[in-house]
Coordinates of N, CA, C and O in Angstrom, one line a residue:
X4 N 129.6 110.1 70.5 CA 127.6 111.0 71.8 C 127.8 110.6 73.3 O 129.0 110.3 73.6
X5 N 127.6 112.2 73.8 CA 128.0 111.7 75.3 C 126.9 110.9 75.7 O 125.7 111.3 75.5
X6 N 127.1 110.5 77.1 CA 126.0 109.3 77.8 C 124.7 109.9 78.2 O 123.7 110.0 78.1
X7 N 125.2 112.0 78.0 CA 123.4 112.3 78.5 C 122.7 112.4 77.6 O 121.6 112.3 77.1
X8 N 123.5 112.3 75.9 CA 122.5 111.7 75.0 C 121.6 110.6 75.2 O 121.1 109.9 74.6
X9 N 122.7 109.6 75.6 CA 122.8 108.2 75.5 C 120.6 107.2 77.0 O 120.5 106.7 77.0
X10 N 120.4 108.8 77.9 CA 119.6 107.7 78.7 C 118.3 108.4 77.6 O 118.5 109.0 77.0
X11 N 117.6 106.8 78.4 CA 116.2 107.0 78.1 C 115.7 108.1 78.2 O 115.6 108.7 79.4
X12 N 114.1 108.4 78.0 CA 113.1 109.7 78.1 C 112.7 109.5 79.5 O 112.6 108.2 79.6
X13 N 112.5 110.3 79.9 CA 111.4 109.5 81.4 C 110.0 108.9 80.8 O 109.6 109.2 80.0
X14 N 109.4 108.2 82.0 CA 108.1 106.8 81.3 C 107.4 108.6 81.6 O 106.8 108.8 82.4
X15 N 106.8 108.2 80.9 CA 105.4 108.7 80.3 C 104.9 108.2 80.0 O 103.7 107.3 78.3
X16 N 103.2 108.0 80.3 CA 102.4 107.0 80.0 C 100.7 108.0 80.2 O 100.5 109.2 80.4
X17 N 100.2 108.0 79.0 CA 99.1 108.0 78.5 C 98.0 108.6 79.4 O 97.4 107.2 80.3
X18 N 97.3 110.0 79.8 CA 96.3 110.2 80.9 C 96.3 109.9 81.7 O 96.0 109.7 82.8
X19 N 98.2 109.5 82.1 CA 98.5 109.3 83.4 C 98.0 111.0 84.4 O 98.4 112.3 84.1
X20 N 96.9 111.1 85.0 CA 96.9 112.2 86.6 C 97.2 111.6 86.9 O 95.6 111.5 87.8
X21 N 96.9 112.2 88.3 CA 96.3 112.3 89.5 C 97.6 111.0 90.4 O 98.1 110.0 90.0
X22 N 97.3 110.8 91.9 CA 97.7 109.0 92.4 C 97.2 108.1 92.3 O 97.7 107.2 92.4
X23 N 95.6 108.3 91.6 CA 95.0 107.4 91.5 C 95.8 106.4 90.7 O 96.2 105.2 90.6
X24 N 96.4 107.3 89.5 CA 96.5 106.3 88.0 C 98.4 106.4 88.9 O 98.6 105.6 88.0
X25 N 99.5 107.4 89.6 CA 99.7 106.6 90.1 C 100.5 105.5 90.1 O 101.1 104.3 90.1
X26 N 98.6 105.3 91.4 CA 99.4 104.0 91.6 C 98.8 102.6 91.3 O 100.1 102.4 91.6
X27 N 98.1 102.6 90.5 CA 98.2 101.7 90.0 C 99.4 102.0 88.1 O 100.0 99.6 87.9
X28 N 99.8 102.7 88.2 CA 101.3 102.4 86.8 C 102.1 101.4 87.9 O 102.9 101.1 87.4
X29 N 102.0 102.6 89.1 CA 103.1 101.9 89.8 C 103.1 100.9 90.1 O 104.5 100.0 89.6
X30 N 102.4 100.3 90.9 CA 101.7 98.9 91.2 C 102.2 97.9 89.8 O 102.4 96.3 90.6
X31 N 101.2 97.7 89.2 CA 101.7 97.4 88.0 C 103.4 96.9 87.4 O 103.8 95.7 87.3
X32 N 104.3 98.1 88.0 CA 105.4 98.2 87.9 C 105.9 97.4 88.6 O 107.1 96.4 88.3
X33 N 105.8 97.0 89.6 CA 106.5 96.9 90.9 C 105.6 95.1 90.9 O 107.0 94.8 91.2
X34 N 104.5 94.7 90.4 CA 104.5 93.1 89.8 C 105.8 92.8 88.7 O 105.7 91.9 89.0
X35 N 106.1 93.7 88.2 CA 106.9 93.2 86.9 C 108.4 93.1 87.5 O 108.8 92.5 86.6
X36 N 108.2 93.5 88.9 CA 109.7 93.7 89.1 C 110.5 95.0 88.6 O 112.2 94.6 87.9
X37 N 109.5 96.1 88.3 CA 110.5 97.9 87.3 C 110.6 97.9 88.6 O 110.0 98.8 88.4
X38 N 111.8 98.1 89.8 CA 111.2 99.4 90.8 C 111.8 100.5 90.2 O 111.2 101.6 91.1
X39 N 113.1 100.6 89.6 CA 113.2 101.5 89.0 C 112.3 102.7 88.4 O 112.0 104.1 88.6
X40 N 111.8 101.7 87.6 CA 110.5 102.3 86.4 C 109.1 103.0 87.5 O 108.7 104.4 87.5
X41 N 109.1 102.4 88.1 CA 108.0 102.6 89.6 C 108.4 103.8 90.3 O 107.8 104.6 90.4
X42 N 109.4 103.4 90.9 CA 110.1 105.2 91.6 C 109.9 106.2 90.3 O 110.1 107.7 90.7
X43 N 109.9 106.3 89.4 CA 109.8 107.7 88.2 C 108.5 108.0 88.2 O 108.6 109.1 87.4
X44 N 107.3 106.9 88.6 CA 106.0 107.2 88.6 C 106.1 108.0 90.0 O 105.4 108.4 90.0
X45 N 106.2 107.1 90.9 CA 105.8 107.2 92.6 C 106.5 108.7 92.6 O 105.5 110.1 93.3
X46 N 107.4 109.3 92.3 CA 108.1 110.4 92.8 C 107.4 111.8 92.5 O 107.1 112.4 93.6
X47 N 107.4 111.9 91.3 CA 106.2 113.2 90.9 C 104.7 112.8 91.5 O 104.5 114.3 92.2
X48 N 104.4 111.7 91.5 CA 102.8 111.7 92.7 C 103.0 112.0 93.9 O 102.4 112.9 94.4
X49 N 103.9 111.3 94.7 CA 104.7 112.2 96.3 C 105.2 113.6 96.5 O 104.2 114.2 97.4
X50 N 105.1 114.1 95.3 CA 105.3 115.4 95.1 C 104.4 116.1 95.6 O 104.1 117.6 95.9
X51 N 103.5 115.9 94.7 CA 102.0 116.3 94.5 C 101.3 116.0 95.8 O 100.6 117.4 96.2
X52 N 101.6 114.8 96.4 CA 100.7 114.6 97.7 C 101.7 113.5 98.8 O 101.9 112.3 98.8
X53 N 102.7 114.2 98.6 CA 103.5 113.6 100.3 C 102.9 113.0 101.0 O 103.7 111.7 101.5
X54 N 102.0 113.1 102.0 CA 100.9 112.3 102.7 C 100.6 111.0 102.2 O 100.0 110.2 103.3
X55 N 100.4 110.5 101.1 CA 99.6 109.4 100.3 C 100.0 108.2 100.9 O 101.2 107.7 100.1
X56 N 99.7 107.7 102.1 CA 100.1 106.0 102.4 C 100.6 105.1 101.4 O 101.3 104.5 101.4
X57 N 99.7 104.8 100.2 CA 99.5 103.9 99.8 C 100.8 103.7 98.6 O 101.3 103.2 98.4
X58 N 100.8 106.0 97.9 CA 101.8 105.3 97.0 C 103.4 105.8 98.4 O 104.0 105.2 97.0
X59 N 103.4 106.4 99.7 CA 104.5 106.0 99.9 C 104.6 104.1 100.0 O 105.9 103.8 100.7
X60 N 103.6 103.3 100.4 CA 104.2 101.8 100.4 C 104.6 101.5 99.7 O 105.0 100.0 99.7
X61 N 104.1 101.3 97.8 CA 104.7 101.7 96.8 C 106.3 101.8 97.2 O 107.0 101.2 96.4
X62 N 106.4 103.2 97.0 CA 107.7 103.7 97.2 C 108.8 102.0 98.0 O 110.5 102.2 97.6
X63 N 108.0 102.1 99.5 CA 109.1 101.1 100.5 C 109.0 99.8 99.6 O 110.2 99.5 100.0
X64 N 107.9 99.2 99.1 CA 108.1 98.2 98.3 C 109.1 98.8 97.2 O 110.3 97.7 96.7
X65 N 109.3 99.3 96.2 CA 110.2 99.6 95.2 C 111.6 99.5 95.5 O 112.5 99.2 95.2
X66 N 111.8 100.1 96.8 CA 112.9 100.1 97.6 C 113.3 98.1 98.6 O 114.7 98.4 97.9
X67 N 112.4 97.9 98.6 CA 112.5 96.3 98.9 C 113.2 95.3 98.1 O 114.3 95.3 97.9
X68 N 112.4 96.4 96.2 CA 113.5 95.4 96.0 C 114.8 95.7 95.3 O 115.1 94.4 95.3
X69 N 115.0 97.1 95.0 CA 116.7 97.5 95.2 C 117.4 97.2 96.1 O 118.1 97.9 95.9
X70 N 116.9 96.8 97.3 CA 118.0 96.7 97.9 C 118.0 97.9 99.4 O 119.4 97.4 99.2
X71 N 117.8 98.8 98.5 CA 117.6 99.7 99.5 C 117.0 99.8 100.4 O 116.4 100.4 101.1
X72 N 117.3 99.1 101.5 CA 116.8 98.6 102.7 C 117.1 99.7 104.1 O 116.1 99.5 104.7
X73 N 117.6 100.4 104.2 CA 118.1 101.2 104.8 C 116.4 102.6 104.1 O 115.8 103.1 105.5
X74 N 116.7 102.8 103.4 CA 115.3 103.8 102.3 C 113.6 103.1 102.8 O 113.2 103.7 103.3
X75 N 113.9 101.5 102.6 CA 112.7 101.0 102.4 C 112.1 101.5 104.8 O 111.4 101.4 104.9
X76 N 113.0 101.2 105.3 CA 113.3 100.7 106.7 C 112.0 102.3 107.7 O 112.0 102.6 108.2
X77 N 113.1 103.1 106.5 CA 112.8 104.9 106.9 C 111.6 105.0 106.9 O 110.2 105.4 107.6
X78 N 110.9 104.8 105.2 CA 109.5 104.8 105.2 C 109.0 103.8 105.7 O 107.5 104.4 106.3
X79 N 109.2 102.5 105.6 CA 108.7 102.0 107.1 C 107.6 102.1 108.2 O 107.5 102.1 108.9
X80 N 108.9 102.6 109.2 CA 108.9 103.4 110.3 C 107.7 104.1 110.3 O 106.9 104.3 111.1
X81 N 107.5 104.6 109.0 CA 107.3 106.4 109.6 C 105.5 105.6 109.1 O 105.1 106.1 110.0
X82 N 105.5 104.6 108.3 CA 103.4 104.2 107.4 C 103.6 103.3 109.4 O 101.6 103.1 109.3
X83 N 104.0 102.5 109.5 CA 104.2 101.7 110.4 C 103.2 102.8 111.8 O 102.7 102.3 112.4
X84 N 104.2 103.4 111.9 CA 103.5 105.1 113.3 C 102.4 105.3 113.0 O 101.8 105.9 113.6
X85 N 101.8 105.6 111.6 CA 101.0 106.7 110.8 C 99.6 105.7 111.4 O 98.1 105.7 111.4
X86 N 99.6 104.1 111.1 CA 98.9 103.9 111.1 C 99.3 102.0 111.2 O 99.9 101.4 110.4
X87 N 99.3 101.9 112.4 CA 100.1 100.5 113.0 C 99.2 99.5 112.9 O 100.2 98.1 113.3
X88 N 98.0 99.4 112.8 CA 96.7 98.4 112.1 C 97.5 98.2 111.1 O 96.9 97.4 110.4
X89 N 98.8 98.3 110.3 CA 98.7 98.7 108.5 C 99.9 96.7 108.5 O 100.9 96.8 108.3
X90 N 98.9 95.8 108.5 CA 99.9 93.9 108.5 C 101.0 94.1 107.1 O 102.1 94.0 107.5
X91 N 100.7 94.7 106.3 CA 101.8 94.9 104.6 C 102.5 95.5 105.3 O 104.0 95.3 105.3
X92 N 102.5 96.9 105.9 CA 104.2 97.7 106.7 C 104.6 96.8 107.8 O 105.6 97.1 107.9
X93 N 104.0 97.2 108.2 CA 104.5 96.3 109.5 C 104.9 94.7 109.2 O 106.3 94.8 109.7
X94 N 105.0 93.9 108.8 CA 105.2 92.8 108.3 C 106.8 93.4 106.9 O 107.8 92.6 107.0
X95 N 106.4 94.1 106.4 CA 107.5 94.7 105.4 C 109.1 95.3 106.1 O 110.0 94.8 106.3
X96 N 108.0 95.7 107.3 CA 109.1 96.6 108.3 C 109.6 95.4 108.8 O 111.3 95.5 108.6
X97 N 109.2 94.1 109.3 CA 110.1 92.9 109.9 C 110.9 92.0 108.7 O 112.3 92.6 109.4
X98 N 110.5 92.7 107.2 CA 111.3 92.6 106.8 C 112.4 93.0 106.1 O 114.2 92.0 106.1
X99 N 112.6 94.1 106.5 CA 113.5 95.6 106.1 C 114.5 94.8 107.2 O 116.0 95.1 106.5
X100 N 114.0 94.9 108.3 CA 115.5 94.7 109.0 C 115.5 93.7 109.4 O 117.1 93.4 109.4
X101 N 115.0 92.0 108.9 CA 115.7 90.3 109.3 C 116.7 90.9 107.6 O 117.6 90.7 108.2
X102 N 116.0 91.5 106.9 CA 117.5 91.5 105.3 C 118.9 92.6 106.0 O 120.3 92.1 105.4
X103 N 118.6 93.8 107.3 CA 120.0 93.8 107.5 C 120.5 93.1 108.5 O 121.8 93.3 109.0
X104 N 120.2 92.0 109.0 CA 120.6 91.3 110.2 C 120.2 91.6 111.2 O 120.9 91.5 112.6
X105 N 119.4 92.7 111.7 CA 118.5 92.5 112.4 C 117.7 92.6 113.1 O 116.4 92.8 113.7
X106 N 117.7 90.6 113.8 CA 117.1 89.7 114.0 C 115.7 90.7 115.4 O 115.1 89.8 115.6
X107 N 117.0 91.2 116.9 CA 115.8 91.4 116.9 C 115.1 92.2 117.3 O 114.1 92.6 117.7
X108 N 115.5 92.9 116.3 CA 114.6 94.5 116.1 C 113.0 94.0 115.4 O 112.3 94.3 115.3
X109 N 113.7 93.1 114.1 CA 113.0 92.6 112.9 C 111.6 91.7 114.5 O 110.3 91.8 113.3
X110 N 111.6 90.8 114.8 CA 111.0 89.4 115.5 C 109.4 90.2 116.0 O 108.4 89.9 115.6
X111 N 110.2 91.5 116.7 CA 108.6 91.8 117.4 C 107.7 92.5 116.1 O 106.3 92.4 116.6
X112 N 108.7 93.2 115.2 CA 107.5 93.7 113.7 C 106.8 92.2 113.0 O 105.8 92.2 113.1
X113 N 107.2 91.2 113.2 CA 106.9 90.2 112.6 C 105.6 89.4 113.2 O 105.3 88.6 112.9
X114 N 106.3 88.7 114.9 CA 105.1 88.8 114.8 C 103.8 89.4 115.3 O 102.7 88.3 115.9
X115 N 103.8 90.6 114.7 CA 102.0 91.3 115.5 C 102.0 91.2 114.0 O 100.8 90.7 113.8
X116 N 102.7 91.2 112.8 CA 101.9 90.8 112.4 C 101.0 89.5 111.6 O 100.1 89.6 111.2
X117 N 101.8 88.4 112.4 CA 101.5 87.0 112.1 C 100.0 87.3 112.9 O 99.3 86.7 112.8
X118 N 100.5 87.8 113.9 CA 99.0 88.2 114.5 C 97.5 88.9 114.4 O 96.8 88.0 115.0
X119 N 97.9 89.6 113.3 CA 96.8 90.6 112.9 C 96.2 90.1 111.7 O 95.2 90.0 111.9
X120 N 97.4 88.9 111.6 CA 97.4 88.1 109.9 C 96.7 87.0 109.5 O 95.8 86.5 109.5
X121 N 96.9 86.3 110.7 CA 96.9 84.7 110.5 C 97.8 84.1 109.4 O 97.7 82.6 108.8
X122 N 98.3 84.9 108.4 CA 98.6 84.6 107.4 C 99.7 83.6 107.3 O 100.9 83.8 108.5
X123 N 99.7 82.1 106.9 CA 101.6 80.9 107.2 C 102.9 81.6 106.3 O 103.8 81.3 106.8
X124 N 102.8 82.5 106.1 CA 103.6 83.4 105.2 C 104.3 84.6 106.0 O 105.9 84.6 106.5
X125 N 103.6 85.2 107.2 CA 104.3 85.7 108.3 C 104.5 84.9 109.7 O 105.7 85.0 109.9
X126 N 103.7 83.5 109.8 CA 104.3 82.7 110.8 C 105.8 82.4 110.3 O 106.2 81.6 110.9
X127 N 106.1 82.1 109.2 CA 107.3 81.0 108.8 C 108.7 82.5 108.5 O 109.7 82.3 109.3
X128 N 108.3 84.0 108.7 CA 108.9 84.8 108.8 C 109.6 84.9 109.9 O 110.6 85.1 110.9
X129 N 108.4 84.8 111.3 CA 108.6 84.7 112.9 C 109.9 83.4 113.1 O 110.1 83.5 113.6
X130 N 108.9 82.0 112.9 CA 109.8 81.1 112.3 C 111.1 80.8 112.2 O 111.9 80.2 113.4
X131 N 111.8 81.7 111.2 CA 112.8 82.2 110.2 C 113.5 82.9 111.3 O 114.9 82.5 111.9
X132 N 113.0 83.5 112.6 CA 113.7 84.6 112.7 C 114.1 84.3 113.6 O 115.3 84.1 114.5
X133 N 113.4 83.1 114.6 CA 113.1 82.7 116.2 C 114.2 81.8 116.3 O 115.1 81.8 116.6
X134 N 114.4 81.1 115.2 CA 115.8 79.9 114.7 C 116.7 80.6 114.0 O 117.6 79.8 115.2
X135 N 116.7 81.6 113.5 CA 118.6 82.1 113.9 C 118.8 83.0 115.1 O 120.0 82.7 115.2
X136 N 117.4 83.6 115.6 CA 117.6 83.9 116.8 C 118.7 82.5 118.3 O 119.5 83.0 119.0
X137 N 117.9 81.6 117.4 CA 118.4 80.5 118.4 C 119.4 79.9 118.9 O 120.7 79.6 118.6
X138 N 119.8 80.0 117.1 CA 121.3 79.2 116.3 C 122.2 80.6 116.6 O 123.6 79.7 116.6
X139 N 122.3 81.5 116.8 CA 123.0 83.3 117.1 C 123.9 83.0 118.1 O 124.8 83.3 117.3

């Protein structure tokens, strides 16, 4: 049996129509740590609506889970440029940069996300990167 015959068919969900449905399905898949399947849902929806920031944020999340950090960074930079007050995108960009050991680039994004949110997890990310920079 050749390899092509062994591939699973693409995921098809009954009633899936439009970006709203794709968002819900992809979000659920990402919560379940299924980024490949989420991307299979997101890509066709983004082909229809390429400027949809919600879908693009989910695609960035999928890239982060898959450790496709350059792709995540590109998507997140674009989202932050378009919506500078998006706390999630700002923090995620900082994390993507941190995970690439680009600590000096990550720190301003992490600090800004913390300043905007006051979230303890965001503060811990700032402290972690500051500590790494001092030790480095």
